[in-house]
Amino acid sequence: MNDIENAVNDTKDPTPATAETLTEVVLPGIVEPEGLEVRTGGAVPAPGPGQVLVRMEATGVSFAEQQMRRGRYYDQPPFPFVPGYDLVGEVRAVGAGVGSGLIGTRVAAMVKVGGWSSHLVLDAADTVEVPAGISAAEAETVVVNGITAWQMLHRRARVRAGRTVLVMGANGGVGTVLVQLAQAAGATVIGTASARHHDALRERGVLPVDYRSDDLAAQVRALAPGGVDAVFDHVGGRGIVDSWRLLARGGTLVSYGTASTRDDQGSKQWPVLKLIARLSLWNALPNGRGATFFNIWAGRSFAKNRFRARLRADLTEVFAALGRGEVSAHIAAELPLTRAAEALRLAESGTTAGKIVLVP
């Protein structure tokens, strides 16, 4: 075989994507979970220059999809669209400019929308290789959740050993990872959750408080009389005032959502803008405390290369922590992609701990 034949054969996909068909879950509008549409039989897309075709092995249900089906996510696209914030899958084909050695590699990616599909075309630069020994479902639990937790903990709050932190929703997808990363950093963790999850949190070394209690702030102060060094709050709303007041001098409030407004009507931007304005005001006060709003996509539009490098570095750190056992994969449930409606309904029930994973 001559060199030209070798070069041609080297670009071929050993498992042609044309032998497969596309399955995707579509969000047609503001509907109940049962209104999701499963579409099958479509043509699998082909990657263009600099792109890869990924066959999804695991995707997940996050709070973003719960907001999107209500039309409440801050910058969601127009209906209809395929939801799915992140995924893990196998590279099946590559476009021009991408080495064929990537074919067959398991990668992870954060996409915001599109993950609830059997196949996706992605920019190769937006994928991160999953280390050997970590399954697709395990890796999926720490993609968007892990990056969010790592960046809030280490890039925003800069939590160090000996500090005390408060994690709102300590049994949730992000909260579960955040608790473990904080403990790995040597911090003491106070976590809010409903009472039925308290025993499980105690077993993991968390000091639990009941978020449904009228005296949540008093419970936290009893555990940390001098205040906490960081609060990670995805709830927003009126409770954000308590989160700010619970900070010790030098502490940081990291707000990363407005879950309390999930079922509200009206503008989906207003709760976020009002929250950011409040945090900015607090942050300007000369009292030695800081407040910040965390947006995982910040910087992507004007510093894409830096954003990608930071994401790759941070997800690599999270995968390493998973490999060392500092973080464990908490899978609340694993369901087929075609049962996405059931998975979304389960996520919205608030009865699970960890991440709900969808698989082909």
JSON list of N, CA, C and O in Angstrom, two decimals, residues 12-66:
[
{"chain": "A", "resi": 12, "resn": "LYS", "atom": "N", "xyz": [-10.49, 7.59, 7.41]},
{"chain": "A", "resi": 12, "resn": "LYS", "atom": "CA", "xyz": [-11.79, 6.92, 7.40]},
{"chain": "A", "resi": 12, "resn": "LYS", "atom": "C", "xyz": [-12.26, 6.58, 8.80]},
{"chain": "A", "resi": 12, "resn": "LYS", "atom": "O", "xyz": [-11.47, 6.23, 9.68]},
{"chain": "A", "resi": 13, "resn": "ASP", "atom": "N", "xyz": [-13.55, 6.67, 8.99]},
{"chain": "A", "resi": 13, "resn": "ASP", "atom": "CA", "xyz": [-14.16, 6.29, 10.27]},
{"chain": "A", "resi": 13, "resn": "ASP", "atom": "C", "xyz": [-14.36, 4.78, 10.25]},
{"chain": "A", "resi": 13, "resn": "ASP", "atom": "O", "xyz": [-15.08, 4.26, 9.40]},
{"chain": "A", "resi": 14, "resn": "PRO", "atom": "N", "xyz": [-13.75, 4.02, 11.20]},
{"chain": "A", "resi": 14, "resn": "PRO", "atom": "CA", "xyz": [-13.89, 2.57, 11.18]},
{"chain": "A", "resi": 14, "resn": "PRO", "atom": "C", "xyz": [-15.31, 2.10, 11.41]},
{"chain": "A", "resi": 14, "resn": "PRO", "atom": "O", "xyz": [-15.67, 0.98, 11.09]},
{"chain": "A", "resi": 15, "resn": "THR", "atom": "N", "xyz": [-16.13, 2.93, 11.99]},
{"chain": "A", "resi": 15, "resn": "THR", "atom": "CA", "xyz": [-17.54, 2.61, 12.18]},
{"chain": "A", "resi": 15, "resn": "THR", "atom": "C", "xyz": [-18.36, 3.71, 11.53]},
{"chain": "A", "resi": 15, "resn": "THR", "atom": "O", "xyz": [-18.67, 4.72, 12.15]},
{"chain": "A", "resi": 16, "resn": "PRO", "atom": "N", "xyz": [-18.69, 3.59, 10.25]},
{"chain": "A", "resi": 16, "resn": "PRO", "atom": "CA", "xyz": [-19.33, 4.69, 9.52]},
{"chain": "A", "resi": 16, "resn": "PRO", "atom": "C", "xyz": [-20.60, 5.19, 10.20]},
{"chain": "A", "resi": 16, "resn": "PRO", "atom": "O", "xyz": [-21.46, 4.42, 10.58]},
{"chain": "A", "resi": 17, "resn": "ALA", "atom": "N", "xyz": [-20.68, 6.52, 10.38]},
{"chain": "A", "resi": 17, "resn": "ALA", "atom": "CA", "xyz": [-21.85, 7.11, 11.03]},
{"chain": "A", "resi": 17, "resn": "ALA", "atom": "C", "xyz": [-23.10, 6.92, 10.20]},
{"chain": "A", "resi": 17, "resn": "ALA", "atom": "O", "xyz": [-24.21, 6.94, 10.72]},
{"chain": "A", "resi": 18, "resn": "THR", "atom": "N", "xyz": [-22.93, 6.71, 8.86]},
{"chain": "A", "resi": 18, "resn": "THR", "atom": "CA", "xyz": [-24.10, 6.57, 8.00]},
{"chain": "A", "resi": 18, "resn": "THR", "atom": "C", "xyz": [-24.88, 5.30, 8.31]},
{"chain": "A", "resi": 18, "resn": "THR", "atom": "O", "xyz": [-26.01, 5.15, 7.87]},
{"chain": "A", "resi": 19, "resn": "ALA", "atom": "N", "xyz": [-24.27, 4.34, 9.03]},
{"chain": "A", "resi": 19, "resn": "ALA", "atom": "CA", "xyz": [-24.95, 3.11, 9.38]},
{"chain": "A", "resi": 19, "resn": "ALA", "atom": "C", "xyz": [-25.89, 3.32, 10.56]},
{"chain": "A", "resi": 19, "resn": "ALA", "atom": "O", "xyz": [-26.64, 2.42, 10.92]},
{"chain": "A", "resi": 20, "resn": "GLU", "atom": "N", "xyz": [-25.86, 4.49, 11.17]},
{"chain": "A", "resi": 20, "resn": "GLU", "atom": "CA", "xyz": [-26.66, 4.78, 12.34]},
{"chain": "A", "resi": 20, "resn": "GLU", "atom": "C", "xyz": [-27.70, 5.84, 12.01]},
{"chain": "A", "resi": 20, "resn": "GLU", "atom": "O", "xyz": [-27.60, 6.53, 11.01]},
{"chain": "A", "resi": 21, "resn": "THR", "atom": "N", "xyz": [-28.70, 5.94, 12.86]},
{"chain": "A", "resi": 21, "resn": "THR", "atom": "CA", "xyz": [-29.72, 6.97, 12.70]},
{"chain": "A", "resi": 21, "resn": "THR", "atom": "C", "xyz": [-29.78, 7.83, 13.95]},
{"chain": "A", "resi": 21, "resn": "THR", "atom": "O", "xyz": [-29.34, 7.43, 15.03]},
{"chain": "A", "resi": 22, "resn": "LEU", "atom": "N", "xyz": [-30.34, 9.00, 13.79]},
{"chain": "A", "resi": 22, "resn": "LEU", "atom": "CA", "xyz": [-30.37, 9.99, 14.85]},
{"chain": "A", "resi": 22, "resn": "LEU", "atom": "C", "xyz": [-31.63, 9.85, 15.70]},
{"chain": "A", "resi": 22, "resn": "LEU", "atom": "O", "xyz": [-32.73, 9.71, 15.18]},
{"chain": "A", "resi": 23, "resn": "THR", "atom": "N", "xyz": [-31.45, 9.88, 17.00]},
{"chain": "A", "resi": 23, "resn": "THR", "atom": "CA", "xyz": [-32.56, 9.96, 17.95]},
{"chain": "A", "resi": 23, "resn": "THR", "atom": "C", "xyz": [-32.34, 11.19, 18.82]},
{"chain": "A", "resi": 23, "resn": "THR", "atom": "O", "xyz": [-31.24, 11.40, 19.33]},
{"chain": "A", "resi": 24, "resn": "GLU", "atom": "N", "xyz": [-33.37, 12.01, 18.96]},
{"chain": "A", "resi": 24, "resn": "GLU", "atom": "CA", "xyz": [-33.23, 13.20, 19.78]},
{"chain": "A", "resi": 24, "resn": "GLU", "atom": "C", "xyz": [-34.54, 13.52, 20.49]},
{"chain": "A", "resi": 24, "resn": "GLU", "atom": "O", "xyz": [-35.62, 13.15, 20.02]},
{"chain": "A", "resi": 25, "resn": "VAL", "atom": "N", "xyz": [-34.41, 14.19, 21.62]},
{"chain": "A", "resi": 25, "resn": "VAL", "atom": "CA", "xyz": [-35.57, 14.61, 22.40]},
{"chain": "A", "resi": 25, "resn": "VAL", "atom": "C", "xyz": [-35.73, 16.11, 22.20]},
{"chain": "A", "resi": 25, "resn": "VAL", "atom": "O", "xyz": [-34.80, 16.89, 22.45]},
{"chain": "A", "resi": 26, "resn": "VAL", "atom": "N", "xyz": [-36.90, 16.52, 21.76]},
{"chain": "A", "resi": 26, "resn": "VAL", "atom": "CA", "xyz": [-37.16, 17.92, 21.41]},
{"chain": "A", "resi": 26, "resn": "VAL", "atom": "C", "xyz": [-38.10, 18.55, 22.42]},
{"chain": "A", "resi": 26, "resn": "VAL", "atom": "O", "xyz": [-39.11, 17.95, 22.81]},
{"chain": "A", "resi": 27, "resn": "LEU", "atom": "N", "xyz": [-37.75, 19.75, 22.85]},
{"chain": "A", "resi": 27, "resn": "LEU", "atom": "CA", "xyz": [-38.63, 20.55, 23.69]},
{"chain": "A", "resi": 27, "resn": "LEU", "atom": "C", "xyz": [-39.39, 21.50, 22.75]},
{"chain": "A", "resi": 27, "resn": "LEU", "atom": "O", "xyz": [-38.82, 22.46, 22.23]},
{"chain": "A", "resi": 28, "resn": "PRO", "atom": "N", "xyz": [-40.69, 21.23, 22.50]},
{"chain": "A", "resi": 28, "resn": "PRO", "atom": "CA", "xyz": [-41.42, 21.99, 21.48]},
{"chain": "A", "resi": 28, "resn": "PRO", "atom": "C", "xyz": [-41.91, 23.36, 21.94]},
{"chain": "A", "resi": 28, "resn": "PRO", "atom": "O", "xyz": [-42.23, 24.22, 21.11]},
{"chain": "A", "resi": 29, "resn": "GLY", "atom": "N", "xyz": [-42.00, 23.56, 23.24]},
{"chain": "A", "resi": 29, "resn": "GLY", "atom": "CA", "xyz": [-42.52, 24.81, 23.77]},
{"chain": "A", "resi": 29, "resn": "GLY", "atom": "C", "xyz": [-42.64, 24.69, 25.27]},
{"chain": "A", "resi": 29, "resn": "GLY", "atom": "O", "xyz": [-42.04, 23.81, 25.89]},
{"chain": "A", "resi": 30, "resn": "ILE", "atom": "N", "xyz": [-43.42, 25.56, 25.88]},
{"chain": "A", "resi": 30, "resn": "ILE", "atom": "CA", "xyz": [-43.65, 25.49, 27.33]},
{"chain": "A", "resi": 30, "resn": "ILE", "atom": "C", "xyz": [-44.65, 24.37, 27.58]},
{"chain": "A", "resi": 30, "resn": "ILE", "atom": "O", "xyz": [-45.85, 24.52, 27.33]},
{"chain": "A", "resi": 31, "resn": "VAL", "atom": "N", "xyz": [-44.15, 23.23, 28.02]},
{"chain": "A", "resi": 31, "resn": "VAL", "atom": "CA", "xyz": [-44.96, 22.04, 28.19]},
{"chain": "A", "resi": 31, "resn": "VAL", "atom": "C", "xyz": [-44.61, 21.35, 29.50]},
{"chain": "A", "resi": 31, "resn": "VAL", "atom": "O", "xyz": [-43.59, 21.64, 30.12]},
{"chain": "A", "resi": 32, "resn": "GLU", "atom": "N", "xyz": [-45.47, 20.45, 29.92]},
{"chain": "A", "resi": 32, "resn": "GLU", "atom": "CA", "xyz": [-45.13, 19.55, 31.01]},
{"chain": "A", "resi": 32, "resn": "GLU", "atom": "C", "xyz": [-44.09, 18.55, 30.50]},
{"chain": "A", "resi": 32, "resn": "GLU", "atom": "O", "xyz": [-43.92, 18.40, 29.28]},
{"chain": "A", "resi": 33, "resn": "PRO", "atom": "N", "xyz": [-43.38, 17.86, 31.39]},
{"chain": "A", "resi": 33, "resn": "PRO", "atom": "CA", "xyz": [-42.37, 16.90, 30.92]},
{"chain": "A", "resi": 33, "resn": "PRO", "atom": "C", "xyz": [-42.89, 15.92, 29.88]},
{"chain": "A", "resi": 33, "resn": "PRO", "atom": "O", "xyz": [-42.18, 15.57, 28.93]},
{"chain": "A", "resi": 34, "resn": "GLU", "atom": "N", "xyz": [-44.14, 15.51, 30.04]},
{"chain": "A", "resi": 34, "resn": "GLU", "atom": "CA", "xyz": [-44.73, 14.55, 29.10]},
{"chain": "A", "resi": 34, "resn": "GLU", "atom": "C", "xyz": [-44.91, 15.13, 27.70]},
{"chain": "A", "resi": 34, "resn": "GLU", "atom": "O", "xyz": [-45.17, 14.40, 26.74]},
{"chain": "A", "resi": 35, "resn": "GLY", "atom": "N", "xyz": [-44.75, 16.44, 27.57]},
{"chain": "A", "resi": 35, "resn": "GLY", "atom": "CA", "xyz": [-44.87, 17.08, 26.27]},
{"chain": "A", "resi": 35, "resn": "GLY", "atom": "C", "xyz": [-43.60, 17.03, 25.45]},
{"chain": "A", "resi": 35, "resn": "GLY", "atom": "O", "xyz": [-43.59, 17.46, 24.29]},
{"chain": "A", "resi": 36, "resn": "LEU", "atom": "N", "xyz": [-42.52, 16.50, 26.01]},
{"chain": "A", "resi": 36, "resn": "LEU", "atom": "CA", "xyz": [-41.29, 16.32, 25.24]},
{"chain": "A", "resi": 36, "resn": "LEU", "atom": "C", "xyz": [-41.54, 15.38, 24.07]},
{"chain": "A", "resi": 36, "resn": "LEU", "atom": "O", "xyz": [-42.31, 14.42, 24.19]},
{"chain": "A", "resi": 37, "resn": "GLU", "atom": "N", "xyz": [-40.90, 15.63, 22.95]},
{"chain": "A", "resi": 37, "resn": "GLU", "atom": "CA", "xyz": [-41.10, 14.81, 21.76]},
{"chain": "A", "resi": 37, "resn": "GLU", "atom": "C", "xyz": [-39.84, 14.02, 21.44]},
{"chain": "A", "resi": 37, "resn": "GLU", "atom": "O", "xyz": [-38.75, 14.60, 21.35]},
{"chain": "A", "resi": 38, "resn": "VAL", "atom": "N", "xyz": [-39.97, 12.72, 21.28]},
{"chain": "A", "resi": 38, "resn": "VAL", "atom": "CA", "xyz": [-38.85, 11.86, 20.89]},
{"chain": "A", "resi": 38, "resn": "VAL", "atom": "C", "xyz": [-38.91, 11.66, 19.39]},
{"chain": "A", "resi": 38, "resn": "VAL", "atom": "O", "xyz": [-39.90, 11.15, 18.85]},
{"chain": "A", "resi": 39, "resn": "ARG", "atom": "N", "xyz": [-37.88, 12.08, 18.69]},
{"chain": "A", "resi": 39, "resn": "ARG", "atom": "CA", "xyz": [-37.83, 11.97, 17.23]},
{"chain": "A", "resi": 39, "resn": "ARG", "atom": "C", "xyz": [-36.71, 11.00, 16.85]},
{"chain": "A", "resi": 39, "resn": "ARG", "atom": "O", "xyz": [-35.57, 11.15, 17.30]},
{"chain": "A", "resi": 40, "resn": "THR", "atom": "N", "xyz": [-37.04, 10.04, 16.03]},
{"chain": "A", "resi": 40, "resn": "THR", "atom": "CA", "xyz": [-36.07, 9.02, 15.63]},
{"chain": "A", "resi": 40, "resn": "THR", "atom": "C", "xyz": [-36.01, 8.90, 14.11]},
{"chain": "A", "resi": 40, "resn": "THR", "atom": "O", "xyz": [-36.91, 9.33, 13.40]},
{"chain": "A", "resi": 41, "resn": "GLY", "atom": "N", "xyz": [-34.92, 8.30, 13.64]},
{"chain": "A", "resi": 41, "resn": "GLY", "atom": "CA", "xyz": [-34.79, 8.02, 12.22]},
{"chain": "A", "resi": 41, "resn": "GLY", "atom": "C", "xyz": [-34.16, 9.10, 11.39]},
{"chain": "A", "resi": 41, "resn": "GLY", "atom": "O", "xyz": [-34.03, 8.96, 10.17]},
{"chain": "A", "resi": 42, "resn": "GLY", "atom": "N", "xyz": [-33.73, 10.20, 12.02]},
{"chain": "A", "resi": 42, "resn": "GLY", "atom": "CA", "xyz": [-33.10, 11.26, 11.26]},
{"chain": "A", "resi": 42, "resn": "GLY", "atom": "C", "xyz": [-31.69, 10.89, 10.84]},
{"chain": "A", "resi": 42, "resn": "GLY", "atom": "O", "xyz": [-31.09, 9.92, 11.32]},
{"chain": "A", "resi": 43, "resn": "ALA", "atom": "N", "xyz": [-31.15, 11.67, 9.92]},
{"chain": "A", "resi": 43, "resn": "ALA", "atom": "CA", "xyz": [-29.80, 11.43, 9.43]},
{"chain": "A", "resi": 43, "resn": "ALA", "atom": "C", "xyz": [-28.77, 11.92, 10.45]},
{"chain": "A", "resi": 43, "resn": "ALA", "atom": "O", "xyz": [-28.93, 13.01, 11.02]},
{"chain": "A", "resi": 44, "resn": "VAL", "atom": "N", "xyz": [-27.75, 11.12, 10.67]},
{"chain": "A", "resi": 44, "resn": "VAL", "atom": "CA", "xyz": [-26.67, 11.52, 11.56]},
{"chain": "A", "resi": 44, "resn": "VAL", "atom": "C", "xyz": [-25.84, 12.59, 10.87]},
{"chain": "A", "resi": 44, "resn": "VAL", "atom": "O", "xyz": [-25.42, 12.42, 9.72]},
{"chain": "A", "resi": 45, "resn": "PRO", "atom": "N", "xyz": [-25.58, 13.73, 11.52]},
{"chain": "A", "resi": 45, "resn": "PRO", "atom": "CA", "xyz": [-24.83, 14.81, 10.87]},
{"chain": "A", "resi": 45, "resn": "PRO", "atom": "C", "xyz": [-23.36, 14.44, 10.68]},
{"chain": "A", "resi": 45, "resn": "PRO", "atom": "O", "xyz": [-22.82, 13.58, 11.38]},
{"chain": "A", "resi": 46, "resn": "ALA", "atom": "N", "xyz": [-22.73, 15.11, 9.75]},
{"chain": "A", "resi": 46, "resn": "ALA", "atom": "CA", "xyz": [-21.31, 14.89, 9.47]},
{"chain": "A", "resi": 46, "resn": "ALA", "atom": "C", "xyz": [-20.50, 16.06, 10.02]},
{"chain": "A", "resi": 46, "resn": "ALA", "atom": "O", "xyz": [-20.93, 17.21, 9.94]},
{"chain": "A", "resi": 47, "resn": "PRO", "atom": "N", "xyz": [-19.34, 15.80, 10.59]},
{"chain": "A", "resi": 47, "resn": "PRO", "atom": "CA", "xyz": [-18.52, 16.88, 11.13]},
{"chain": "A", "resi": 47, "resn": "PRO", "atom": "C", "xyz": [-17.86, 17.71, 10.03]},
{"chain": "A", "resi": 47, "resn": "PRO", "atom": "O", "xyz": [-17.46, 17.18, 8.98]},
{"chain": "A", "resi": 48, "resn": "GLY", "atom": "N", "xyz": [-17.77, 19.02, 10.26]},
{"chain": "A", "resi": 48, "resn": "GLY", "atom": "CA", "xyz": [-17.08, 19.90, 9.33]},
{"chain": "A", "resi": 48, "resn": "GLY", "atom": "C", "xyz": [-15.65, 20.12, 9.78]},
{"chain": "A", "resi": 48, "resn": "GLY", "atom": "O", "xyz": [-15.16, 19.47, 10.71]},
{"chain": "A", "resi": 49, "resn": "PRO", "atom": "N", "xyz": [-14.96, 21.04, 9.16]},
{"chain": "A", "resi": 49, "resn": "PRO", "atom": "CA", "xyz": [-13.58, 21.33, 9.55]},
{"chain": "A", "resi": 49, "resn": "PRO", "atom": "C", "xyz": [-13.45, 21.69, 11.02]},
{"chain": "A", "resi": 49, "resn": "PRO", "atom": "O", "xyz": [-14.23, 22.51, 11.54]},
{"chain": "A", "resi": 50, "resn": "GLY", "atom": "N", "xyz": [-12.52, 21.07, 11.71]},
{"chain": "A", "resi": 50, "resn": "GLY", "atom": "CA", "xyz": [-12.30, 21.35, 13.12]},
{"chain": "A", "resi": 50, "resn": "GLY", "atom": "C", "xyz": [-13.31, 20.73, 14.05]},
{"chain": "A", "resi": 50, "resn": "GLY", "atom": "O", "xyz": [-13.28, 20.99, 15.26]},
{"chain": "A", "resi": 51, "resn": "GLN", "atom": "N", "xyz": [-14.21, 19.90, 13.52]},
{"chain": "A", "resi": 51, "resn": "GLN", "atom": "CA", "xyz": [-15.28, 19.33, 14.32]},
{"chain": "A", "resi": 51, "resn": "GLN", "atom": "C", "xyz": [-15.15, 17.81, 14.46]},
{"chain": "A", "resi": 51, "resn": "GLN", "atom": "O", "xyz": [-14.40, 17.16, 13.73]},
{"chain": "A", "resi": 52, "resn": "VAL", "atom": "N", "xyz": [-15.91, 17.28, 15.41]},
{"chain": "A", "resi": 52, "resn": "VAL", "atom": "CA", "xyz": [-15.98, 15.84, 15.61]},
{"chain": "A", "resi": 52, "resn": "VAL", "atom": "C", "xyz": [-17.44, 15.43, 15.73]},
{"chain": "A", "resi": 52, "resn": "VAL", "atom": "O", "xyz": [-18.28, 16.22, 16.18]},
{"chain": "A", "resi": 53, "resn": "LEU", "atom": "N", "xyz": [-17.74, 14.22, 15.30]},
{"chain": "A", "resi": 53, "resn": "LEU", "atom": "CA", "xyz": [-19.06, 13.63, 15.53]},
{"chain": "A", "resi": 53, "resn": "LEU", "atom": "C", "xyz": [-18.95, 12.74, 16.75]},
{"chain": "A", "resi": 53, "resn": "LEU", "atom": "O", "xyz": [-18.11, 11.84, 16.81]},
{"chain": "A", "resi": 54, "resn": "VAL", "atom": "N", "xyz": [-19.80, 13.00, 17.74]},
{"chain": "A", "resi": 54, "resn": "VAL", "atom": "CA", "xyz": [-19.77, 12.25, 18.99]},
{"chain": "A", "resi": 54, "resn": "VAL", "atom": "C", "xyz": [-21.07, 11.45, 19.12]},
{"chain": "A", "resi": 54, "resn": "VAL", "atom": "O", "xyz": [-22.16, 12.02, 18.95]},
{"chain": "A", "resi": 55, "resn": "ARG", "atom": "N", "xyz": [-20.92, 10.16, 19.40]},
{"chain": "A", "resi": 55, "resn": "ARG", "atom": "CA", "xyz": [-22.09, 9.35, 19.71]},
{"chain": "A", "resi": 55, "resn": "ARG", "atom": "C", "xyz": [-22.29, 9.39, 21.22]},
{"chain": "A", "resi": 55, "resn": "ARG", "atom": "O", "xyz": [-21.42, 8.97, 21.98]},
{"chain": "A", "resi": 56, "resn": "MET", "atom": "N", "xyz": [-23.41, 9.95, 21.66]},
{"chain": "A", "resi": 56, "resn": "MET", "atom": "CA", "xyz": [-23.67, 10.13, 23.08]},
{"chain": "A", "resi": 56, "resn": "MET", "atom": "C", "xyz": [-23.73, 8.80, 23.81]},
{"chain": "A", "resi": 56, "resn": "MET", "atom": "O", "xyz": [-24.38, 7.86, 23.38]},
{"chain": "A", "resi": 57, "resn": "GLU", "atom": "N", "xyz": [-23.00, 8.71, 24.93]},
{"chain": "A", "resi": 57, "resn": "GLU", "atom": "CA", "xyz": [-23.06, 7.55, 25.81]},
{"chain": "A", "resi": 57, "resn": "GLU", "atom": "C", "xyz": [-23.77, 7.87, 27.12]},
{"chain": "A", "resi": 57, "resn": "GLU", "atom": "O", "xyz": [-24.31, 6.98, 27.77]},
{"chain": "A", "resi": 58, "resn": "ALA", "atom": "N", "xyz": [-23.76, 9.13, 27.51]},
{"chain": "A", "resi": 58, "resn": "ALA", "atom": "CA", "xyz": [-24.45, 9.56, 28.73]},
{"chain": "A", "resi": 58, "resn": "ALA", "atom": "C", "xyz": [-24.66, 11.06, 28.67]},
{"chain": "A", "resi": 58, "resn": "ALA", "atom": "O", "xyz": [-23.77, 11.81, 28.28]},
{"chain": "A", "resi": 59, "resn": "THR", "atom": "N", "xyz": [-25.85, 11.48, 29.03]},
{"chain": "A", "resi": 59, "resn": "THR", "atom": "CA", "xyz": [-26.15, 12.89, 29.19]},
{"chain": "A", "resi": 59, "resn": "THR", "atom": "C", "xyz": [-26.94, 13.01, 30.49]},
{"chain": "A", "resi": 59, "resn": "THR", "atom": "O", "xyz": [-27.15, 11.99, 31.17]},
{"chain": "A", "resi": 60, "resn": "GLY", "atom": "N", "xyz": [-27.35, 14.19, 30.87]},
{"chain": "A", "resi": 60, "resn": "GLY", "atom": "CA", "xyz": [-27.98, 14.29, 32.18]},
{"chain": "A", "resi": 60, "resn": "GLY", "atom": "C", "xyz": [-29.12, 15.27, 32.22]},
{"chain": "A", "resi": 60, "resn": "GLY", "atom": "O", "xyz": [-29.40, 15.99, 31.26]},
{"chain": "A", "resi": 61, "resn": "VAL", "atom": "N", "xyz": [-29.80, 15.28, 33.36]},
{"chain": "A", "resi": 61, "resn": "VAL", "atom": "CA", "xyz": [-30.89, 16.22, 33.62]},
{"chain": "A", "resi": 61, "resn": "VAL", "atom": "C", "xyz": [-30.39, 17.19, 34.69]},
{"chain": "A", "resi": 61, "resn": "VAL", "atom": "O", "xyz": [-30.01, 16.78, 35.78]},
{"chain": "A", "resi": 62, "resn": "SER", "atom": "N", "xyz": [-30.37, 18.46, 34.35]},
{"chain": "A", "resi": 62, "resn": "SER", "atom": "CA", "xyz": [-29.93, 19.48, 35.30]},
{"chain": "A", "resi": 62, "resn": "SER", "atom": "C", "xyz": [-31.07, 20.45, 35.57]},
{"chain": "A", "resi": 62, "resn": "SER", "atom": "O", "xyz": [-32.15, 20.36, 34.98]},
{"chain": "A", "resi": 63, "resn": "PHE", "atom": "N", "xyz": [-30.81, 21.40, 36.46]},
{"chain": "A", "resi": 63, "resn": "PHE", "atom": "CA", "xyz": [-31.84, 22.38, 36.77]},
{"chain": "A", "resi": 63, "resn": "PHE", "atom": "C", "xyz": [-32.15, 23.25, 35.56]},
{"chain": "A", "resi": 63, "resn": "PHE", "atom": "O", "xyz": [-33.27, 23.76, 35.41]},
{"chain": "A", "resi": 64, "resn": "ALA", "atom": "N", "xyz": [-31.18, 23.40, 34.67]},
{"chain": "A", "resi": 64, "resn": "ALA", "atom": "CA", "xyz": [-31.38, 24.23, 33.48]},
{"chain": "A", "resi": 64, "resn": "ALA", "atom": "C", "xyz": [-32.55, 23.72, 32.64]},
{"chain": "A", "resi": 64, "resn": "ALA", "atom": "O", "xyz": [-33.37, 24.51, 32.15]},
{"chain": "A", "resi": 65, "resn": "GLU", "atom": "N", "xyz": [-32.64, 22.40, 32.44]},
{"chain": "A", "resi": 65, "resn": "GLU", "atom": "CA", "xyz": [-33.75, 21.85, 31.65]},
{"chain": "A", "resi": 65, "resn": "GLU", "atom": "C", "xyz": [-35.09, 22.08, 32.33]},
{"chain": "A", "resi": 65, "resn": "GLU", "atom": "O", "xyz": [-36.11, 22.29, 31.65]},
{"chain": "A", "resi": 66, "resn": "GLN", "atom": "N", "xyz": [-35.09, 22.07, 33.65]},
{"chain": "A", "resi": 66, "resn": "GLN", "atom": "CA", "xyz": [-36.33, 22.34, 34.37]},
{"chain": "A", "resi": 66, "resn": "GLN", "atom": "C", "xyz": [-36.80, 23.77, 34.11]},
{"chain": "A", "resi": 66, "resn": "GLN", "atom": "O", "xyz": [-38.00, 24.04, 33.98]}
]
